[in-house]
Coordinates of C-alpha atoms in Angstrom, one line a residue:
Chain A
M16 CA -40.5 -52.9 36.0
A17 CA -43.8 -51.4 35.1
E18 CA -43.7 -48.8 32.4
S19 CA -46.8 -48.6 30.2
K20 CA -49.7 -46.5 31.4
E21 CA -51.8 -49.6 32.1
E22 CA -49.0 -51.3 34.0
V23 CA -48.5 -48.1 36.1
D24 CA -52.3 -48.0 36.8
V25 CA -52.3 -51.6 38.0
L26 CA -49.2 -51.2 40.1
V27 CA -50.4 -48.0 41.8
Q28 CA -53.8 -49.4 42.6
R29 CA -52.2 -52.4 44.1
V30 CA -49.9 -50.3 46.3
V31 CA -52.7 -48.1 47.5
K32 CA -54.6 -51.2 48.4
D33 CA -51.6 -52.7 50.1
I34 CA -51.2 -49.6 52.3
S35 CA -54.9 -49.7 53.2
S36 CA -54.8 -53.4 54.2
A37 CA -51.6 -52.9 56.1
F38 CA -53.4 -50.4 58.4
K39 CA -56.5 -52.7 58.6
R40 CA -54.4 -55.7 59.6
H41 CA -52.0 -53.8 61.9
P42 CA -53.7 -51.0 63.8
N43 CA -50.6 -50.5 65.9
I44 CA -48.4 -49.1 63.2
D45 CA -46.5 -46.3 64.9
E46 CA -43.9 -45.1 62.4
I47 CA -43.6 -44.7 58.6
G48 CA -40.5 -44.3 56.5
L49 CA -38.9 -44.6 53.0
I50 CA -36.7 -47.6 52.3
Q51 CA -33.9 -46.7 49.9
C52 CA -34.4 -49.2 47.1
P53 CA -33.7 -47.8 43.6
E54 CA -35.0 -50.9 41.7
A55 CA -37.9 -53.2 42.2
R56 CA -36.4 -56.6 43.2
Y57 CA -38.6 -59.6 42.7
N58 CA -42.2 -59.3 41.9
R59 CA -43.4 -58.2 45.3
S60 CA -45.2 -55.3 46.9
P61 CA -43.1 -52.2 47.8
I62 CA -45.0 -51.9 51.1
V63 CA -43.0 -53.5 53.9
L64 CA -44.2 -54.0 57.4
V65 CA -41.8 -54.9 60.2
E66 CA -42.6 -54.6 63.9
N67 CA -45.2 -51.9 63.6
K68 CA -43.1 -49.8 61.2
L69 CA -44.4 -49.3 57.7
G70 CA -41.9 -48.8 55.0
V71 CA -42.3 -47.8 51.3
E72 CA -39.6 -48.9 48.9
S73 CA -38.3 -45.8 47.1
W74 CA -38.5 -47.2 43.6
C75 CA -42.3 -47.0 43.5
V76 CA -42.6 -43.4 44.6
K77 CA -42.0 -41.9 41.2
F78 CA -44.9 -43.9 39.9
L79 CA -47.1 -43.7 42.9
L80 CA -47.0 -40.0 43.9
P81 CA -47.8 -38.4 40.5
Y82 CA -50.6 -40.8 39.9
V83 CA -52.4 -40.4 43.2
H84 CA -51.7 -36.6 43.2
N85 CA -53.2 -36.3 39.7
K86 CA -56.2 -38.5 40.6
L87 CA -57.0 -36.3 43.6
L88 CA -56.8 -33.1 41.6
L89 CA -59.0 -34.5 38.9
Y90 CA -61.5 -35.3 41.6
R91 CA -61.3 -31.8 42.9
Q92 CA -61.9 -30.4 39.4
R93 CA -64.9 -32.7 39.1
K94 CA -63.4 -34.4 36.1
H95 CA -63.1 -37.8 37.8
W96 CA -65.3 -39.3 40.5
L97 CA -64.0 -41.1 43.5
D98 CA -66.1 -42.8 46.1
R99 CA -65.5 -42.1 49.8
E100 CA -63.5 -45.2 50.5
A101 CA -61.3 -44.5 47.5
L102 CA -60.8 -40.9 48.7
V103 CA -59.8 -42.1 52.1
D104 CA -57.3 -44.5 50.7
I105 CA -55.8 -42.1 48.2
T106 CA -55.5 -39.2 50.6
C107 CA -53.9 -41.5 53.1
T108 CA -51.3 -42.7 50.6
L109 CA -50.6 -39.1 49.4
L110 CA -50.2 -37.7 52.9
L111 CA -47.8 -40.5 54.0
L112 CA -45.6 -39.5 51.1
N113 CA -46.1 -35.7 51.2
P114 CA -48.0 -34.4 54.2
D115 CA -47.6 -30.8 53.0
F116 CA -50.2 -31.3 50.3
T117 CA -53.0 -29.0 51.6
T118 CA -55.6 -30.2 49.2
A119 CA -55.4 -33.8 50.5
W120 CA -55.9 -32.6 54.1
N121 CA -58.8 -30.4 53.0
V122 CA -60.5 -33.4 51.3
R123 CA -60.2 -35.3 54.6
K124 CA -61.7 -32.3 56.4
E125 CA -64.7 -32.6 54.1
L126 CA -65.0 -36.3 54.7
L127 CA -64.9 -35.7 58.4
Q128 CA -67.7 -33.1 58.1
C129 CA -70.0 -35.5 56.3
G130 CA -69.2 -38.3 58.7
A131 CA -67.4 -40.5 56.3
L132 CA -64.2 -40.4 58.3
N133 CA -63.6 -41.0 61.9
P134 CA -61.7 -38.2 63.6
E135 CA -59.5 -40.7 65.4
R136 CA -58.3 -42.0 62.0
D137 CA -57.2 -38.6 60.9
L138 CA -55.4 -37.8 64.1
Y139 CA -53.7 -41.1 63.8
L140 CA -52.7 -40.4 60.2
S141 CA -51.3 -37.0 61.1
K142 CA -49.4 -38.5 64.0
L143 CA -47.8 -41.0 61.7
A144 CA -46.9 -38.4 59.1
L145 CA -45.1 -36.4 61.9
T146 CA -42.9 -39.5 62.6
K147 CA -41.3 -39.0 59.2
F148 CA -42.0 -35.3 58.7
P149 CA -41.8 -33.8 62.2
K150 CA -42.0 -30.2 61.0
S151 CA -44.7 -30.5 58.4
P152 CA -46.7 -27.2 58.7
E153 CA -49.8 -28.5 57.0
T154 CA -50.0 -31.5 59.3
W155 CA -49.8 -29.4 62.5
I156 CA -52.4 -27.0 61.1
H157 CA -54.8 -29.9 60.3
R158 CA -54.7 -30.9 63.9
W159 CA -56.3 -27.5 64.8
A160 CA -59.5 -28.7 63.0
F161 CA -60.2 -31.1 65.9
S162 CA -60.5 -28.6 68.7
G163 CA -64.1 -29.6 69.4
T164 CA -63.4 -33.3 69.8
G165 CA -62.8 -35.1 73.0
R166 CA -59.2 -36.0 72.3
L167 CA -56.9 -36.1 75.3
I168 CA -54.6 -33.3 76.0
H169 CA -51.7 -35.4 77.2
Q170 CA -51.8 -37.4 73.9
E171 CA -51.5 -34.2 72.0
M172 CA -48.6 -33.1 74.2
K173 CA -46.9 -36.4 73.5
V174 CA -47.2 -35.9 69.7
C175 CA -45.5 -32.5 70.3
S176 CA -42.7 -33.9 72.4
D177 CA -42.0 -36.7 70.0
A178 CA -41.8 -34.4 67.1
A179 CA -39.6 -32.0 69.1
C180 CA -37.2 -34.8 69.8
R181 CA -37.1 -35.9 66.2
Y182 CA -35.8 -32.6 64.8
P183 CA -33.6 -30.0 66.5
S184 CA -35.4 -26.7 67.3
N185 CA -38.7 -27.9 65.8
Y186 CA -40.5 -24.6 66.0
N187 CA -43.7 -25.9 64.6
A188 CA -43.9 -28.6 67.3
W189 CA -43.5 -26.0 70.1
S190 CA -45.9 -23.6 68.4
H191 CA -48.5 -26.4 68.4
R192 CA -47.9 -27.0 72.0
I193 CA -48.8 -23.4 72.8
W194 CA -51.9 -23.8 70.7
V195 CA -52.9 -26.8 72.8
L196 CA -52.3 -24.9 75.9
Q197 CA -54.4 -22.0 74.7
H198 CA -57.3 -23.8 73.0
M199 CA -57.5 -27.2 74.7
A200 CA -56.1 -26.9 78.1
K201 CA -57.2 -23.3 78.5
G202 CA -54.2 -22.4 80.6
D203 CA -54.3 -25.4 82.9
I204 CA -51.2 -25.2 85.1
K205 CA -50.5 -28.9 85.2
V206 CA -50.6 -29.2 81.5
G207 CA -48.4 -26.1 80.8
L208 CA -45.4 -27.4 82.8
L209 CA -43.1 -29.5 80.6
D210 CA -43.3 -33.1 81.7
E211 CA -40.0 -34.0 83.2
A212 CA -39.3 -37.0 81.0
A213 CA -39.5 -34.9 77.9
A214 CA -37.6 -32.0 79.5
V215 CA -34.6 -34.2 80.2
K216 CA -34.3 -35.5 76.7
L217 CA -34.5 -32.2 74.9
P218 CA -31.5 -30.0 74.1
R219 CA -31.6 -26.7 76.0
S220 CA -32.1 -23.9 73.5
F221 CA -33.5 -20.4 73.3
L222 CA -36.5 -21.8 71.4
I223 CA -37.4 -23.9 74.4
E224 CA -36.8 -21.0 76.7
G225 CA -39.1 -18.9 74.6
F226 CA -41.7 -21.6 74.5
I227 CA -41.6 -22.1 78.3
G228 CA -41.9 -18.4 78.8
Q229 CA -44.9 -18.1 76.6
A230 CA -46.5 -21.2 78.2
F231 CA -46.2 -19.6 81.6
R232 CA -47.6 -16.4 80.2
V233 CA -50.7 -18.2 79.0
I234 CA -51.0 -19.9 82.4
L235 CA -50.6 -16.7 84.3
D236 CA -53.1 -14.8 82.3
V237 CA -55.7 -17.4 83.2
N238 CA -54.6 -18.2 86.7
F239 CA -53.8 -14.9 88.3
A240 CA -54.8 -16.2 91.7
F241 CA -52.1 -18.8 91.7
I242 CA -49.3 -16.4 90.7
F243 CA -47.6 -16.7 94.1
L244 CA -47.2 -20.5 93.8
L245 CA -45.6 -20.1 90.4
I246 CA -43.2 -17.4 91.6
F247 CA -42.0 -19.8 94.3
F248 CA -41.6 -22.6 91.9
L249 CA -39.8 -20.5 89.3
F250 CA -37.4 -19.0 91.7
R251 CA -36.1 -22.5 92.6
P252 CA -32.4 -22.6 91.7
G253 CA -31.5 -25.3 89.1
F254 CA -34.6 -25.2 87.1
Y255 CA -32.7 -24.9 83.9
A256 CA -35.2 -23.0 81.9
S257 CA -36.4 -20.8 84.7
L258 CA -35.2 -17.5 83.3
S259 CA -37.7 -17.1 80.5
P260 CA -40.8 -17.8 82.6
R261 CA -39.2 -15.7 85.4
R262 CA -39.0 -12.9 82.9
H263 CA -42.7 -13.3 82.0
V264 CA -43.7 -13.4 85.6
F265 CA -41.8 -10.2 86.3
Y266 CA -43.3 -8.5 83.2
L267 CA -46.8 -9.6 83.8
Y268 CA -46.6 -8.8 87.5
H269 CA -45.7 -5.2 86.7
H270 CA -47.9 -4.7 83.6
L271 CA -51.1 -6.5 84.2
E272 CA -54.1 -5.1 82.5
D273 CA -56.3 -6.9 84.9
S274 CA -58.8 -4.6 86.7
R275 CA -57.6 -6.0 90.0
V276 CA -54.3 -4.3 89.6
D277 CA -54.0 -1.0 91.4
R278 CA -52.8 1.4 88.8
R279 CA -51.7 4.2 91.2
R280 CA -48.0 3.9 91.0
H281 CA -45.6 6.5 92.4
V282 CA -44.0 8.4 89.7
G283 CA -40.3 8.1 89.5
V284 CA -40.0 5.2 91.8
P285 CA -38.7 1.9 90.3
M286 CA -41.3 -0.9 90.0
E287 CA -42.4 -1.7 93.5
V288 CA -44.7 -4.2 95.1
D289 CA -46.9 -1.9 97.0
G290 CA -49.1 -0.7 94.2
V291 CA -50.5 -4.1 93.4
S292 CA -53.5 -5.3 95.3
F293 CA -53.2 -9.0 96.0
P294 CA -55.5 -10.6 98.4
D295 CA -54.0 -9.7 101.7
H296 CA -52.8 -13.0 103.0
D297 CA -51.1 -13.8 99.7
S298 CA -49.4 -10.4 99.7
K299 CA -48.1 -10.8 103.3
R300 CA -46.9 -14.3 102.5
L301 CA -45.0 -13.1 99.5
R302 CA -43.4 -10.2 101.4
R303 CA -42.3 -12.4 104.2
G304 CA -40.6 -14.8 101.8
G305 CA -38.9 -12.0 100.0
L306 CA -40.2 -13.5 96.8
L307 CA -41.9 -10.7 95.0
P308 CA -40.0 -9.6 91.9
S309 CA -38.3 -6.3 92.0
L310 CA -35.6 -5.0 89.7
Q311 CA -33.0 -5.1 92.4
N312 CA -33.9 -8.6 93.4
E313 CA -33.6 -9.7 89.8
H314 CA -30.2 -8.2 89.2
T315 CA -29.0 -9.8 92.5
F316 CA -30.3 -13.1 91.3
I317 CA -28.6 -12.7 87.9
N318 CA -25.3 -11.8 89.5
S319 CA -25.4 -14.7 91.8
T320 CA -26.1 -17.0 88.8
L321 CA -23.2 -15.6 86.9
N322 CA -20.8 -15.9 89.8
S323 CA -21.9 -19.5 90.7
S324 CA -20.5 -22.7 89.2
C325 CA -23.6 -23.5 87.1
N326 CA -23.2 -24.5 83.4
P327 CA -22.4 -22.0 80.6
E328 CA -25.8 -22.3 79.1
Q329 CA -27.5 -21.1 82.3
K330 CA -25.0 -18.3 82.5
N331 CA -25.8 -17.3 79.0
F332 CA -29.5 -17.3 79.8
A333 CA -28.7 -15.1 82.8
L334 CA -26.9 -12.6 80.5
V335 CA -29.9 -12.6 78.1
Y336 CA -32.2 -12.0 81.0
R337 CA -30.1 -9.1 82.2
K338 CA -30.1 -7.6 78.6
W339 CA -33.9 -8.0 78.6
L340 CA -34.3 -6.1 82.0
D341 CA -32.0 -3.3 80.7
T342 CA -33.7 -3.1 77.3
V343 CA -37.4 -3.9 77.6
V344 CA -38.1 -3.3 81.3
S345 CA -36.2 0.0 81.6
A346 CA -38.1 1.3 78.6
H347 CA -41.2 1.4 80.8
Q348 CA -39.7 3.2 83.8
Chain B
I17 CA -20.8 -19.4 74.0
A18 CA -20.1 -22.6 72.2
Q19 CA -21.5 -23.2 68.8
L20 CA -22.7 -19.6 68.3
K21 CA -23.0 -19.0 64.5
D22 CA -21.4 -15.7 63.6
V23 CA -18.7 -14.1 61.5
I24 CA -15.4 -12.5 62.5
I25 CA -14.7 -9.0 61.1
K26 CA -11.1 -8.8 60.1
P27 CA -9.1 -5.8 61.3
D28 CA -8.5 -4.6 57.6
A29 CA -12.2 -4.7 56.7
P30 CA -13.6 -1.5 55.3
S31 CA -14.6 0.9 58.1
S32 CA -15.8 4.0 56.3
L33 CA -18.6 4.4 53.7
L34 CA -17.3 4.2 50.1
L35 CA -20.2 6.2 48.6
D36 CA -18.6 7.0 45.3
K37 CA -17.6 3.4 44.7
H38 CA -21.2 2.3 45.3
A39 CA -22.6 4.9 42.9
D40 CA -20.2 3.6 40.2
Y41 CA -21.3 0.0 41.0
I42 CA -25.0 0.7 40.7
A43 CA -24.5 2.9 37.6
A44 CA -22.7 0.1 35.9
Y45 CA -25.8 -2.1 36.4
G46 CA -27.9 -0.2 33.8
S47 CA -28.0 3.1 32.1
K48 CA -31.8 3.5 32.4
K49 CA -31.6 4.0 36.2
D50 CA -33.7 7.2 36.1
D51 CA -36.5 5.6 34.0
Y52 CA -36.7 2.8 36.5
V53 CA -37.1 5.2 39.4
N54 CA -39.9 7.1 37.6
N55 CA -41.6 3.8 36.7
I56 CA -41.7 2.8 40.3
H57 CA -43.1 6.2 41.2
L58 CA -45.9 5.9 38.7
K59 CA -46.8 2.3 39.6
Y60 CA -47.0 3.4 43.2
D61 CA -49.2 6.3 42.3
N62 CA -51.5 3.9 40.7
A63 CA -51.4 1.5 43.6
I64 CA -52.6 4.2 46.0
G65 CA -56.3 4.5 45.9
K66 CA -56.7 0.8 45.0
M67 CA -56.9 -0.4 48.6
D68 CA -60.6 -0.8 48.2
T69 CA -60.1 -3.6 45.6
I70 CA -59.1 -6.0 48.3
N71 CA -60.9 -7.1 51.4
V72 CA -58.6 -5.3 53.9
D73 CA -60.3 -6.7 57.0
K74 CA -59.8 -10.3 55.8
A75 CA -56.2 -9.6 54.9
V76 CA -55.6 -8.1 58.4
E77 CA -57.2 -11.2 59.9
F78 CA -54.9 -13.5 58.0
V79 CA -51.8 -11.6 58.8
L80 CA -52.7 -11.5 62.5
S81 CA -53.3 -15.3 62.4
C82 CA -49.7 -15.7 61.4
M83 CA -48.5 -14.0 64.6
N84 CA -46.6 -16.4 66.8
F85 CA -46.0 -16.9 70.5
D86 CA -42.8 -15.0 70.3
G87 CA -44.5 -11.9 68.8
G88 CA -43.1 -12.5 65.3
F89 CA -44.7 -13.6 62.1
G90 CA -44.2 -16.7 59.9
C91 CA -45.4 -17.3 56.4
R92 CA -48.5 -19.1 57.5
P93 CA -50.2 -19.8 60.9
G94 CA -47.9 -21.7 63.2
S95 CA -44.8 -21.3 61.0
E96 CA -41.5 -20.1 62.4
S97 CA -41.0 -16.4 62.9
H98 CA -38.7 -15.0 60.3
A99 CA -37.3 -11.4 59.9
G100 CA -38.4 -11.2 56.3
Q101 CA -42.0 -12.2 57.1
I102 CA -42.0 -9.8 60.1
Y103 CA -41.0 -6.9 57.9
C104 CA -43.8 -7.6 55.4
C105 CA -46.3 -8.0 58.2
T106 CA -45.3 -4.9 60.2
G107 CA -45.2 -2.9 56.9
F108 CA -48.7 -4.2 56.0
L109 CA -50.1 -3.4 59.5
S110 CA -48.6 0.1 59.2
L111 CA -50.3 0.6 55.8
T112 CA -53.6 -0.6 57.1
G113 CA -53.5 1.3 60.3
Q114 CA -53.3 -1.8 62.5
L115 CA -49.9 -1.4 64.3
H116 CA -51.7 -1.4 67.7
Q117 CA -52.4 -5.1 67.2
L118 CA -48.7 -5.8 67.6
N119 CA -47.0 -6.6 70.9
A120 CA -44.2 -4.1 70.4
D121 CA -42.2 -5.2 73.4
L122 CA -42.4 -8.9 72.6
L123 CA -41.6 -8.4 68.9
G124 CA -39.0 -5.8 69.6
W125 CA -37.2 -8.1 71.9
W126 CA -37.2 -10.9 69.3
L127 CA -35.8 -8.5 66.7
C128 CA -33.1 -7.1 68.9
E129 CA -32.0 -10.6 69.8
R130 CA -31.0 -11.0 66.1
Q131 CA -27.9 -9.0 66.8
L132 CA -24.8 -11.2 67.1
P133 CA -21.4 -10.4 68.7
S134 CA -20.1 -9.3 65.3
G135 CA -22.7 -6.6 65.3
G136 CA -24.5 -8.1 62.3
L137 CA -28.1 -9.2 62.3
N138 CA -29.5 -12.7 61.4
G139 CA -33.0 -13.5 60.2
R140 CA -33.9 -16.0 63.0
P141 CA -32.1 -17.8 65.8
E142 CA -29.1 -19.9 65.2
K143 CA -28.4 -18.4 61.7
L144 CA -25.5 -16.4 60.4
P145 CA -25.7 -12.6 60.1
D146 CA -26.6 -11.1 56.7
V147 CA -26.5 -7.5 55.6
C148 CA -30.0 -7.7 54.1
Y149 CA -31.3 -8.3 57.6
S150 CA -29.9 -4.9 58.6
W151 CA -32.9 -3.8 56.6
W152 CA -35.6 -6.3 57.4
V153 CA -34.9 -6.3 61.1
L154 CA -33.9 -2.6 61.5
A155 CA -36.9 -1.3 59.5
S156 CA -39.2 -3.4 61.5
L157 CA -37.7 -2.1 64.7
K158 CA -38.1 1.5 63.4
I159 CA -41.8 0.9 62.5
I160 CA -42.5 -0.4 66.0
G161 CA -40.5 2.4 67.7
R162 CA -37.8 0.2 69.2
I163 CA -34.8 0.9 66.9
H164 CA -32.8 2.1 69.9
W165 CA -32.8 -1.5 71.2
I166 CA -30.1 -2.4 68.7
D167 CA -26.4 -1.5 69.3
K168 CA -26.1 0.9 66.4
A169 CA -22.4 1.3 66.4
K170 CA -21.7 -2.4 66.2
L171 CA -24.3 -2.8 63.4
R172 CA -22.8 0.0 61.4
R173 CA -19.3 -1.5 61.8
F174 CA -20.7 -4.8 60.4
I175 CA -22.5 -3.2 57.4
L176 CA -19.4 -1.2 56.5
A177 CA -17.3 -4.4 56.7
C178 CA -19.5 -5.9 54.0
Q179 CA -18.4 -3.4 51.4
D180 CA -16.0 -4.3 48.5
E181 CA -13.3 -1.7 48.4
E182 CA -12.4 -2.5 44.8
T183 CA -15.7 -2.9 43.0
G184 CA -18.0 -1.0 45.3
G185 CA -21.3 -2.6 46.4
F186 CA -22.1 -4.6 49.5
A187 CA -22.1 -8.4 50.0
D188 CA -24.2 -10.5 52.5
R189 CA -21.3 -10.7 54.8
P190 CA -17.6 -9.5 54.9
G191 CA -15.5 -11.0 52.1
D192 CA -18.3 -12.4 50.0
M193 CA -19.3 -11.3 46.4
V194 CA -21.3 -8.1 46.1
D195 CA -24.7 -7.8 44.4
P196 CA -27.3 -5.0 44.0
F197 CA -29.8 -6.6 46.4
H198 CA -27.4 -6.4 49.4
T199 CA -26.1 -3.1 48.2
L200 CA -29.6 -1.6 48.4
F201 CA -30.2 -3.0 51.9
G202 CA -26.7 -2.1 53.2
V203 CA -27.2 1.5 52.1
A204 CA -30.8 1.6 53.4
G205 CA -29.7 0.1 56.7
L206 CA -27.0 2.8 57.1
S207 CA -29.6 5.5 56.3
L208 CA -31.9 4.2 59.1
L209 CA -28.9 4.2 61.4
G210 CA -28.6 7.9 60.7
D211 CA -25.7 8.2 58.3
E212 CA -25.8 11.8 57.2
Q213 CA -24.3 11.1 53.8
I214 CA -27.4 9.2 52.8
K215 CA -30.9 10.4 52.3
A216 CA -33.5 9.5 54.9
V217 CA -35.3 6.3 54.0
N218 CA -38.9 5.4 54.9
P219 CA -38.9 2.1 56.8
V220 CA -42.3 0.9 55.6
L221 CA -41.8 1.5 51.9
C222 CA -38.0 1.5 51.5
M223 CA -38.1 4.7 49.5
P224 CA -36.5 8.1 50.1
E225 CA -38.6 10.1 52.5
D226 CA -38.6 13.2 50.2
V227 CA -40.2 11.1 47.4
L228 CA -43.0 10.1 49.8
Q229 CA -43.4 13.7 51.0
R230 CA -43.9 14.8 47.4
I231 CA -46.8 12.4 47.0
G232 CA -48.1 13.0 50.5
L233 CA -47.7 9.5 52.0
Q234 CA -46.7 9.0 55.6
P235 CA -47.3 5.5 56.8
D236 CA -47.9 5.0 60.6
L237 CA -45.1 4.3 62.9
L238 CA -45.2 3.4 66.6
S239 CA -43.3 5.7 69.0

């Protein structure tokens, strides 16, 4: 077991190199992890690669992490020079062990800026870090630096979904999803809807309800003209998380700041359809279908949900929706 | 609802305010209580008028960048909304005259959803209630003008149940050990709820209103 300073130096440099070569030889590595292994057995590398999964034996971390951490800080303090390739390798090693180390991500941002690092590599590294640390705030934040690049939206959404499945109520993953919707997809409807495959796997929770509600709010703000399509979609019974977006449709419908909304409302009359100026054919279509949201319709809908045989979660969401109507909406009457 | 984290208030839990007990409890914590109060007062006097030593615009910009999709605030951009952070940010926005940047309905809704069946408030979803959140959540609601969105009677019942009848003081939840931190926020929470035996407390600075009136400070509140 390496103990002297020189031996540690040699060991660490070998490990950093092993990690770097592992990525060069196997560009399809899709997951990283720590292998519980308190003592070094045999004289072999602690970097293990099996079927596209990269493992680091735990015994080496206590040598590896302080060493590379210190090296990077010395570089930052201009006390120790590191060439670009060394910086890439060291930051990669560091971030796979501790992705919440902001300085390392910032060094990589600088390397990106001067063209020494390919954006794809960085997105790949952060995606890998999220397989082991699905909540890591600094990793999600680092992905915001790439808003100008041509990366694909659906890939970004997949990173969010995978991370959301790895950790229950992964707020940071859902938060990032909203960011993608706002900054990359710019409110594109197709993108905003949860893909059904992911939706089935995920546990139903208030966090998801909240996310879906906000996603629809973003979509609706941008796509006012399509509001009637969404209302029809959302009012479909059985859409398990329909109550949060329904709430947002209701709220937006009655409170739009948009100049197209006719603000002349009758005083004292509960929220009504008539004051809002939709294009005529849309308005008539909505009226015919009885789909436009009014308070009375909503309470009827809630009562029918509560009296039906749907699952307890849906009933709970219905109760929360009723509380919201009574608390938030009635405040504006 | 299955798996809802909450406490159960026992029938014999304290149900009235044991003010004298609490006074004894706090007094026992240090005989220089009055010096301490004056010290805070002076420090605060000093602090007023030093706002120009920081870049307030940049600070506001950072705080607003921590606002989340649910209307709440986390400790850094993208981080989970948390009642403690929300209190700090709403207080900050009040002191810098930026409360209009908040979405009061959205945030108010998130805050009033902290109330559990026991009447107590948690700090974020899926967590147990804690008496200190009676302050962080309640004060935030007061600042944004939505304190009436909480069931006050149920919250009061929870806070009173957190008292220790023998030693005085408040614990984080009924039956636990008391400490000065939770005692402060239990008393302050009751004050915000309108208990007439306690002085009115300012929600932004957690200080008695009469002290702030003396120095002429009235932070903004939304109505």
